[in-house]
Amino acid sequence: MRFRPLRGNAPTSVTEPAPASDPPPAMRAVVFDDVGAPAVLHESTVPVPTPVLSELLVRIVAAGVNPIDAKTRSGAGVSAQLPSLPSTLGFDFSGVVVKAPYESHPLPPGTPVFGTVPFPRSGGTYAEYAVVPSLSVARKPTSLSHVEAAGVPLAALTAWGLVVETAHAHEGQRVLIHAGGGGVGHFAVQFAAYFGAHVTVTASGPNAAWLRELGASVVVDYRTTRFDEVIADVDVVIDLVGNVHGDTGTRSMKVLRPGGLYILVPTGSWPDFAAAAEAAGVRATSFKVIPDGGALATIARLLDSGAVQVYVDKVFDLSDAAAAHASVEEGHTRGKVVLRVSDD
Ligand SMILES: NC(=O)c1ccc[n+]([C@@H]2O[C@H](COP(=O)([O-])OP(=O)(O)OC[C@H]3O[C@@H](n4cnc5c(N)ncnc54)[C@H](OP(=O)(O)O)[C@@H]3O)[C@@H](O)[C@H]2O)c1
């Protein structure tokens, strides 16, 4: 168990933000004209988007790269929900406000912010500028660089939604998190431990020591050990793997206590999970991350207090977005992959 209090209620920024200059009419972006392999991603010059009244225009310094980006680029994921192609990918970012809805808006021009676009309706952060709903961003944690902060929003909001809002993590609760070493997993481990849960994770051996530092009590090496032979009676399984390449989801049913909760995260990876859960005598739900600037502000405080950390595994230049996707598609990222878009 690890229970570290939040420290301080001071505003995250004590200096007046610098005024931001007007954006140029056009910008550099990575777009794709058709779905396919990572090579479909290419640089282009596109118009800088115009915010509507409730939105901010932000200058993107760094963008997160998430598995949903690669799935969408390949024609799966949320590709059916995107506007027409060509389209710009990227659902989260860290950057600086350029335009705010009104003069006294709490996030005025010059404010460092991090957050999401209107996920999953449209992407847009693989670009020098993006328009974002003002309610889906928060002030960037002051202790993080933009590159570090860009690794946070989508993965940490997913972990928060799973651990806090769905599992209701609490003292003594026994939680199993599959893929604890990934982008979502490493935040989920820390949030669950922060709220006092007993955390077991599946991960490969090289990630074991690091995950224990983050708060895991037990690490099962999924490459050498079948987790369902060594774990039993957990209250909640947070399944970031599902039945995509194997039977992780099916075997998870066996390790839950009667009435325990199974949460399937990779969308569509196991259509019959509810029937399997009913047969096993456990509860089950899928999960979808929802943009939430308020939760992100709380997460920012946890990051600034040192209670939670982000681990950025690899950083690519915007022009190397295809290589970043290929890396994410290998499925063995520790923490996060980030694109550097522009200078701070
Ligand atoms: N529904 C939603 O709202 C939502 C939101 C976010 C993400 N997701 C989905 O959730 C999944 C996880 O996302 P992510 O961003 O955390 O992915 P990620 O960062 O790419 O995950 C990589 C991690 O997965 C681990 N892993 C791979 N196979 C494993 C296995 N069989 N058992 C245990 N660990 C395994 C790897 O561990 P090793 O390197 O140690 O092998 C690596 O650390 C993705 O499918 C993503 O699309 C869904």
Short mmCIF file of C-alpha atoms and ligand atoms in Angstrom, two decimals:
data_model
loop_
_atom_site.label_atom_id
_atom_site.label_comp_id
_atom_site.label_asym_id
_atom_site.label_seq_id
_atom_site.Cartn_x
_atom_site.Cartn_y
_atom_site.Cartn_z
CA MET A 1 0.00 0.00 0.00
CA ARG A 2 1.20 3.49 -0.78
CA PHE A 3 -0.76 6.43 0.53
CA ARG A 4 0.87 9.74 -0.17
CA PRO A 5 -1.18 12.90 0.37
CA LEU A 6 -1.56 15.66 -2.19
CA ARG A 7 0.63 18.57 -1.23
CA GLY A 8 -0.53 22.15 -1.31
CA ASN A 9 -3.41 23.97 -2.94
CA ALA A 10 -1.35 26.66 -4.60
CA PRO A 11 -2.28 27.56 -8.17
CA THR A 12 -0.13 25.65 -10.66
CA SER A 13 1.15 28.86 -12.22
CA VAL A 14 2.26 31.89 -10.23
CA THR A 15 3.49 33.99 -13.12
CA GLU A 16 1.40 35.85 -15.65
CA PRO A 17 1.34 33.94 -18.92
CA ALA A 18 3.18 35.60 -21.77
CA PRO A 19 0.94 36.98 -24.51
CA ALA A 20 0.85 34.61 -27.49
CA SER A 21 1.34 35.88 -31.01
CA ASP A 22 -1.24 35.44 -33.78
CA PRO A 23 -0.97 32.11 -35.58
CA PRO A 24 0.12 31.91 -39.21
CA PRO A 25 -2.51 30.96 -41.84
CA ALA A 26 -0.90 27.57 -42.55
CA MET A 27 0.98 24.96 -40.53
CA ARG A 28 2.93 21.70 -40.71
CA ALA A 29 0.87 18.58 -39.98
CA VAL A 30 1.13 14.84 -40.41
CA VAL A 31 -1.89 13.59 -42.36
CA PHE A 32 -3.04 10.37 -44.00
CA ASP A 33 -4.99 10.23 -47.28
CA ASP A 34 -5.96 6.59 -46.99
CA VAL A 35 -5.87 3.93 -44.30
CA GLY A 36 -3.00 1.46 -44.27
CA ALA A 37 0.51 0.78 -42.96
CA PRO A 38 2.48 3.44 -41.03
CA ALA A 39 3.92 4.71 -44.36
CA VAL A 40 0.54 6.31 -45.20
CA LEU A 41 1.44 9.03 -42.69
CA HIS A 42 3.12 11.98 -44.40
CA GLU A 43 3.86 15.64 -43.79
CA SER A 44 1.67 18.27 -45.38
CA THR A 45 0.93 21.99 -45.15
CA VAL A 46 -2.65 22.60 -44.05
CA PRO A 47 -4.68 25.61 -42.84
CA VAL A 48 -4.47 26.47 -39.14
CA PRO A 49 -7.92 25.54 -37.72
CA THR A 50 -10.26 28.21 -36.39
CA PRO A 51 -11.75 27.70 -32.91
CA VAL A 52 -15.50 28.08 -32.27
CA LEU A 53 -16.68 29.98 -29.20
CA SER A 54 -16.16 27.22 -26.59
CA GLU A 55 -12.76 26.14 -27.90
CA LEU A 56 -9.14 27.08 -27.43
CA LEU A 57 -6.59 27.35 -30.21
CA VAL A 58 -3.37 25.81 -28.89
CA ARG A 59 0.15 25.67 -30.27
CA ILE A 60 1.20 22.04 -29.97
CA VAL A 61 4.66 21.43 -28.51
CA ALA A 62 4.33 17.64 -28.18
CA ALA A 63 1.68 15.04 -29.00
CA GLY A 64 0.99 11.68 -27.40
CA VAL A 65 1.04 8.56 -29.58
CA ASN A 66 -1.58 6.04 -28.47
CA PRO A 67 -2.49 2.57 -29.76
CA ILE A 68 -5.84 4.00 -30.92
CA ASP A 69 -3.90 6.25 -33.35
CA ALA A 70 -2.27 3.25 -35.01
CA LYS A 71 -5.51 1.25 -35.04
CA THR A 72 -7.34 4.19 -36.63
CA ARG A 73 -4.62 4.77 -39.22
CA SER A 74 -4.87 1.09 -40.20
CA GLY A 75 -8.63 1.36 -40.79
CA ALA A 76 -9.81 0.03 -37.42
CA GLY A 77 -10.05 1.97 -34.13
CA VAL A 78 -12.21 5.05 -34.60
CA SER A 79 -11.53 5.46 -38.32
CA ALA A 80 -15.26 5.27 -39.09
CA GLN A 81 -15.90 8.29 -36.85
CA LEU A 82 -13.27 10.58 -38.35
CA PRO A 83 -14.22 13.30 -40.80
CA SER A 84 -13.33 12.63 -44.42
CA LEU A 85 -9.73 11.86 -45.42
CA PRO A 86 -7.16 13.35 -45.60
CA SER A 87 -7.20 13.64 -41.85
CA THR A 88 -4.77 14.58 -39.08
CA LEU A 89 -4.29 12.05 -36.30
CA GLY A 90 -3.39 12.63 -32.67
CA PHE A 91 -5.81 12.84 -29.75
CA ASP A 92 -3.73 14.34 -26.92
CA PHE A 93 -1.07 16.98 -26.54
CA SER A 94 0.87 19.45 -24.44
CA GLY A 95 1.20 23.01 -25.69
CA VAL A 96 0.41 26.67 -25.18
CA VAL A 97 -2.90 28.54 -25.52
CA VAL A 98 -2.95 30.93 -28.50
CA LYS A 99 -6.62 31.97 -28.46
CA ALA A 100 -9.15 31.71 -25.63
CA PRO A 101 -12.96 32.13 -25.85
CA TYR A 102 -13.01 35.51 -24.01
CA GLU A 103 -10.67 38.01 -22.35
CA SER A 104 -10.95 36.78 -18.74
CA HIS A 105 -11.05 33.05 -19.58
CA PRO A 106 -9.12 31.05 -16.92
CA LEU A 107 -6.75 29.70 -19.58
CA PRO A 108 -5.64 32.88 -21.37
CA PRO A 109 -3.18 33.05 -24.29
CA GLY A 110 0.30 32.04 -23.20
CA THR A 111 -0.91 29.43 -20.66
CA PRO A 112 0.82 26.02 -20.87
CA VAL A 113 -1.93 23.38 -21.08
CA PHE A 114 -2.30 19.67 -21.76
CA GLY A 115 -5.36 17.71 -22.77
CA THR A 116 -7.32 16.11 -25.56
CA VAL A 117 -9.13 17.04 -28.74
CA PRO A 118 -12.84 16.02 -28.96
CA PHE A 119 -11.91 12.33 -28.80
CA PRO A 120 -12.93 10.27 -30.72
CA ARG A 121 -14.83 12.53 -33.13
CA SER A 122 -11.70 14.10 -34.54
CA GLY A 123 -7.93 14.02 -34.19
CA GLY A 124 -5.54 16.86 -34.87
CA THR A 125 -2.58 17.02 -32.51
CA TYR A 126 0.02 15.73 -35.03
CA ALA A 127 0.19 19.38 -36.12
CA GLU A 128 1.61 22.72 -35.05
CA TYR A 129 -1.82 24.02 -33.96
CA ALA A 130 -5.11 22.39 -32.90
CA VAL A 131 -8.52 23.51 -31.68
CA VAL A 132 -9.60 21.81 -28.45
CA PRO A 133 -12.72 22.06 -26.26
CA SER A 134 -11.82 24.30 -23.32
CA LEU A 135 -13.35 21.69 -20.94
CA SER A 136 -11.01 18.93 -22.12
CA VAL A 137 -7.75 20.63 -21.07
CA ALA A 138 -6.02 21.63 -17.83
CA ARG A 139 -2.93 23.60 -16.92
CA LYS A 140 0.20 21.60 -17.70
CA PRO A 141 1.89 20.22 -14.55
CA THR A 142 4.66 22.71 -13.83
CA SER A 143 7.12 19.96 -12.91
CA LEU A 144 6.86 18.28 -16.32
CA SER A 145 8.31 19.23 -19.69
CA HIS A 146 5.88 19.45 -22.60
CA VAL A 147 7.22 16.13 -23.90
CA GLU A 148 6.51 14.45 -20.56
CA ALA A 149 3.10 16.12 -20.24
CA ALA A 150 2.06 14.97 -23.73
CA GLY A 151 2.40 11.40 -22.52
CA VAL A 152 -0.27 11.90 -19.90
CA PRO A 153 -3.79 12.88 -21.06
CA LEU A 154 -5.40 9.96 -22.87
CA ALA A 155 -3.55 7.21 -21.01
CA ALA A 156 -3.94 8.75 -17.55
CA LEU A 157 -7.62 9.66 -18.10
CA THR A 158 -8.21 6.04 -19.15
CA ALA A 159 -6.46 4.78 -16.03
CA TRP A 160 -8.38 7.25 -13.84
CA GLY A 161 -11.69 6.21 -15.37
CA LEU A 162 -10.86 2.55 -14.82
CA VAL A 163 -9.31 2.67 -11.36
CA VAL A 164 -11.16 5.52 -9.68
CA GLU A 165 -14.50 5.90 -11.45
CA THR A 166 -15.23 2.27 -12.40
CA ALA A 167 -13.33 0.06 -9.92
CA HIS A 168 -13.62 2.60 -7.05
CA ALA A 169 -10.16 1.63 -5.79
CA HIS A 170 -9.87 1.58 -2.01
CA GLU A 171 -7.83 0.32 0.90
CA GLY A 172 -7.41 -3.45 0.78
CA GLN A 173 -9.12 -3.96 -2.58
CA ARG A 174 -7.32 -6.65 -4.63
CA VAL A 175 -6.78 -5.49 -8.21
CA LEU A 176 -5.18 -7.33 -11.14
CA ILE A 177 -3.98 -5.07 -13.98
CA HIS A 178 -2.96 -6.72 -17.26
CA ALA A 179 -0.25 -4.90 -19.26
CA GLY A 180 0.84 -2.88 -16.24
CA GLY A 181 3.95 -1.65 -18.06
CA GLY A 182 2.16 0.17 -20.89
CA GLY A 183 0.85 3.70 -21.24
CA VAL A 184 -2.45 3.11 -19.45
CA GLY A 185 -1.11 0.35 -17.21
CA HIS A 186 1.67 2.32 -15.54
CA PHE A 187 -0.81 5.05 -14.53
CA ALA A 188 -3.39 2.46 -13.40
CA VAL A 189 -0.83 0.79 -11.11
CA GLN A 190 0.02 4.14 -9.49
CA PHE A 191 -3.60 5.30 -9.06
CA ALA A 192 -4.67 1.94 -7.57
CA ALA A 193 -1.73 1.92 -5.15
CA TYR A 194 -2.34 5.57 -4.26
CA PHE A 195 -5.88 4.73 -3.13
CA GLY A 196 -4.65 1.80 -1.05
CA ALA A 197 -5.42 -1.19 -3.27
CA HIS A 198 -3.27 -4.33 -3.32
CA VAL A 199 -1.98 -4.31 -6.90
CA THR A 200 -0.98 -7.35 -8.96
CA VAL A 201 0.16 -6.81 -12.56
CA THR A 202 1.08 -8.89 -15.56
CA ALA A 203 4.13 -7.64 -17.43
CA SER A 204 7.36 -8.98 -18.90
CA GLY A 205 10.24 -9.67 -16.50
CA PRO A 206 12.34 -6.58 -17.36
CA ASN A 207 9.52 -4.31 -16.20
CA ALA A 208 9.04 -6.03 -12.82
CA ALA A 209 11.37 -3.94 -10.63
CA TRP A 210 10.11 -0.66 -12.14
CA LEU A 211 6.47 -1.65 -11.60
CA ARG A 212 7.17 -2.52 -7.96
CA GLU A 213 8.65 0.98 -7.55
CA LEU A 214 5.39 2.38 -8.96
CA GLY A 215 3.33 0.52 -6.37
CA ALA A 216 2.70 -3.03 -7.60
CA SER A 217 2.87 -5.65 -4.83
CA VAL A 218 3.03 -8.66 -7.17
CA VAL A 219 4.34 -8.81 -10.76
CA VAL A 220 3.59 -11.92 -12.82
CA ASP A 221 5.82 -12.38 -15.89
CA TYR A 222 3.24 -13.22 -18.55
CA ARG A 223 5.96 -14.71 -20.77
CA THR A 224 6.93 -17.42 -18.30
CA THR A 225 3.95 -17.87 -15.98
CA ARG A 226 0.23 -18.40 -16.56
CA PHE A 227 -1.29 -15.80 -14.25
CA ASP A 228 -4.41 -17.89 -13.61
CA GLU A 229 -2.24 -20.59 -12.02
CA VAL A 230 -0.76 -18.24 -9.41
CA ILE A 231 -3.49 -15.63 -8.70
CA ALA A 232 -6.95 -16.13 -7.16
CA ASP A 233 -9.76 -14.22 -5.46
CA VAL A 234 -9.12 -10.75 -6.85
CA ASP A 235 -11.87 -8.15 -6.58
CA VAL A 236 -11.26 -6.43 -9.91
CA VAL A 237 -9.46 -7.27 -13.16
CA ILE A 238 -8.50 -4.32 -15.34
CA ASP A 239 -7.85 -6.05 -18.65
CA LEU A 240 -5.76 -3.96 -21.06
CA VAL A 241 -5.02 -7.04 -23.20
CA GLY A 242 -8.32 -8.92 -23.75
CA ASN A 243 -8.54 -11.86 -26.11
CA VAL A 244 -6.74 -10.09 -28.98
CA HIS A 245 -3.80 -12.48 -29.41
CA GLY A 246 -4.65 -15.09 -26.80
CA ASP A 247 -7.04 -15.89 -24.00
CA THR A 248 -6.07 -13.34 -21.33
CA GLY A 249 -9.70 -12.26 -20.99
CA THR A 250 -11.08 -15.80 -20.73
CA ARG A 251 -8.49 -16.81 -18.11
CA SER A 252 -9.20 -13.63 -16.12
CA MET A 253 -12.66 -14.97 -15.26
CA LYS A 254 -11.02 -17.72 -13.21
CA VAL A 255 -9.04 -15.41 -10.92
CA LEU A 256 -11.96 -13.20 -9.79
CA ARG A 257 -13.80 -13.87 -6.55
CA PRO A 258 -17.53 -14.60 -6.97
CA GLY A 259 -19.21 -11.31 -7.85
CA GLY A 260 -15.89 -9.63 -8.67
CA LEU A 261 -15.63 -7.10 -11.50
CA TYR A 262 -14.02 -7.69 -14.91
CA ILE A 263 -13.29 -4.56 -17.00
CA LEU A 264 -12.47 -5.08 -20.69
CA VAL A 265 -10.57 -2.15 -22.16
CA PRO A 266 -9.48 -2.88 -25.79
CA THR A 267 -12.75 -2.14 -27.56
CA GLY A 268 -14.19 -5.03 -29.55
CA SER A 269 -11.41 -7.43 -28.59
CA TRP A 270 -13.80 -9.95 -27.04
CA PRO A 271 -17.44 -9.60 -28.19
CA ASP A 272 -18.72 -12.40 -25.90
CA PHE A 273 -17.17 -11.19 -22.65
CA ALA A 274 -20.51 -10.48 -20.94
CA ALA A 275 -21.81 -14.03 -21.49
CA ALA A 276 -18.52 -15.50 -20.25
CA ALA A 277 -18.72 -13.33 -17.13
CA GLU A 278 -22.28 -14.39 -16.40
CA ALA A 279 -21.31 -18.04 -16.74
CA ALA A 280 -18.39 -17.48 -14.35
CA GLY A 281 -20.53 -15.68 -11.75
CA VAL A 282 -18.72 -12.34 -12.00
CA ARG A 283 -19.74 -8.85 -13.09
CA ALA A 284 -18.34 -7.34 -16.28
CA THR A 285 -18.22 -4.09 -18.19
CA SER A 286 -16.44 -2.59 -21.15
CA PHE A 287 -14.98 0.91 -20.82
CA LYS A 288 -14.51 4.01 -23.01
CA VAL A 289 -12.29 6.94 -22.08
CA ILE A 290 -14.05 10.32 -22.08
CA PRO A 291 -12.23 13.68 -22.28
CA ASP A 292 -12.33 15.40 -18.87
CA GLY A 293 -10.34 18.52 -18.06
CA GLY A 294 -11.43 18.41 -14.40
CA ALA A 295 -10.02 14.92 -13.86
CA LEU A 296 -6.92 16.01 -15.76
CA ALA A 297 -6.43 18.91 -13.35
CA THR A 298 -6.54 16.44 -10.43
CA ILE A 299 -4.04 14.20 -12.24
CA ALA A 300 -1.82 17.24 -12.79
CA ARG A 301 -1.76 17.83 -9.02
CA LEU A 302 -0.81 14.20 -8.40
CA LEU A 303 2.04 14.55 -10.92
CA ASP A 304 3.26 17.84 -9.43
CA SER A 305 3.12 16.40 -5.89
CA GLY A 306 5.33 13.50 -6.94
CA ALA A 307 2.70 10.91 -6.00
CA VAL A 308 2.42 9.84 -9.65
CA GLN A 309 4.99 9.78 -12.44
CA VAL A 310 4.82 9.57 -16.23
CA TYR A 311 7.40 7.41 -17.99
CA VAL A 312 8.21 8.44 -21.58
CA ASP A 313 9.89 5.55 -23.36
CA LYS A 314 10.58 7.06 -26.80
CA VAL A 315 10.40 10.51 -28.38
CA PHE A 316 10.13 10.94 -32.17
CA ASP A 317 10.08 14.11 -34.28
CA LEU A 318 6.73 14.91 -35.90
CA SER A 319 8.25 13.99 -39.26
CA ASP A 320 8.96 10.49 -37.90
CA ALA A 321 5.32 9.76 -36.99
CA ALA A 322 5.38 6.58 -39.10
CA ALA A 323 8.28 5.22 -37.04
CA ALA A 324 6.44 6.16 -33.84
CA HIS A 325 3.40 4.18 -35.02
CA ALA A 326 5.55 1.18 -35.94
CA SER A 327 7.02 1.30 -32.43
CA VAL A 328 3.61 1.44 -30.74
CA GLU A 329 2.35 -1.41 -32.94
CA GLU A 330 5.07 -3.70 -31.61
CA GLY A 331 3.05 -3.66 -28.38
CA HIS A 332 5.97 -3.51 -25.96
CA THR A 333 6.21 0.17 -25.06
CA ARG A 334 7.24 0.90 -21.48
CA GLY A 335 5.02 3.85 -20.52
CA LYS A 336 4.54 6.23 -23.42
CA VAL A 337 5.66 7.21 -26.93
CA VAL A 338 5.59 10.95 -27.72
CA LEU A 339 6.01 13.12 -30.85
CA ARG A 340 7.94 16.37 -30.53
CA VAL A 341 6.11 18.87 -32.72
CA SER A 342 7.80 22.22 -32.06
CA ASP A 343 10.16 24.01 -29.69
CA ASP A 344 8.88 25.08 -26.26
N1 LIG B 1 -11.41 1.70 -24.35
C1 LIG B 1 -10.67 2.80 -24.16
O1 LIG B 1 -11.19 3.87 -23.86
C2 LIG B 1 -9.16 2.70 -24.27
C3 LIG B 1 -8.37 3.79 -23.87
C4 LIG B 1 -6.97 3.66 -23.92
C5 LIG B 1 -6.42 2.47 -24.40
N2 LIG B 1 -7.22 1.48 -24.82
C6 LIG B 1 -6.65 0.20 -25.31
O2 LIG B 1 -6.04 -0.45 -24.19
C7 LIG B 1 -4.90 -1.18 -24.63
C8 LIG B 1 -3.68 -0.74 -23.82
O3 LIG B 1 -3.37 0.61 -24.14
P1 LIG B 1 -1.93 1.20 -23.78
O4 LIG B 1 -1.88 2.59 -24.27
O5 LIG B 1 -1.60 0.93 -22.37
O6 LIG B 1 -1.01 0.26 -24.72
P2 LIG B 1 0.58 0.12 -24.78
O7 LIG B 1 1.23 1.22 -24.04
O8 LIG B 1 0.94 -0.07 -26.20
O9 LIG B 1 0.83 -1.26 -24.01
C9 LIG B 1 2.09 -1.83 -24.12
C10 LIG B 1 2.30 -2.78 -22.94
O10 LIG B 1 1.50 -3.96 -23.13
C11 LIG B 1 2.21 -5.03 -22.49
N3 LIG B 1 1.72 -6.31 -22.97
C12 LIG B 1 1.63 -6.73 -24.26
N4 LIG B 1 1.09 -7.98 -24.29
C13 LIG B 1 0.85 -8.34 -23.00
C14 LIG B 1 0.31 -9.51 -22.37
N5 LIG B 1 -0.11 -10.55 -23.11
N6 LIG B 1 0.19 -9.52 -21.04
C15 LIG B 1 0.61 -8.47 -20.29
N7 LIG B 1 1.15 -7.36 -20.81
C16 LIG B 1 1.26 -7.29 -22.15
C17 LIG B 1 3.64 -4.76 -22.87
O11 LIG B 1 4.45 -5.35 -21.92
P3 LIG B 1 5.94 -5.88 -22.24
O12 LIG B 1 6.64 -4.80 -22.99
O13 LIG B 1 6.49 -6.10 -20.91
O14 LIG B 1 5.75 -7.10 -23.09
C18 LIG B 1 3.73 -3.22 -22.84
O15 LIG B 1 4.24 -2.74 -21.63
C19 LIG B 1 -4.78 -0.92 -26.14
O16 LIG B 1 -5.45 -1.96 -26.83
C20 LIG B 1 -5.54 0.38 -26.32
O17 LIG B 1 -6.04 0.56 -27.63
C21 LIG B 1 -8.58 1.55 -24.77
#
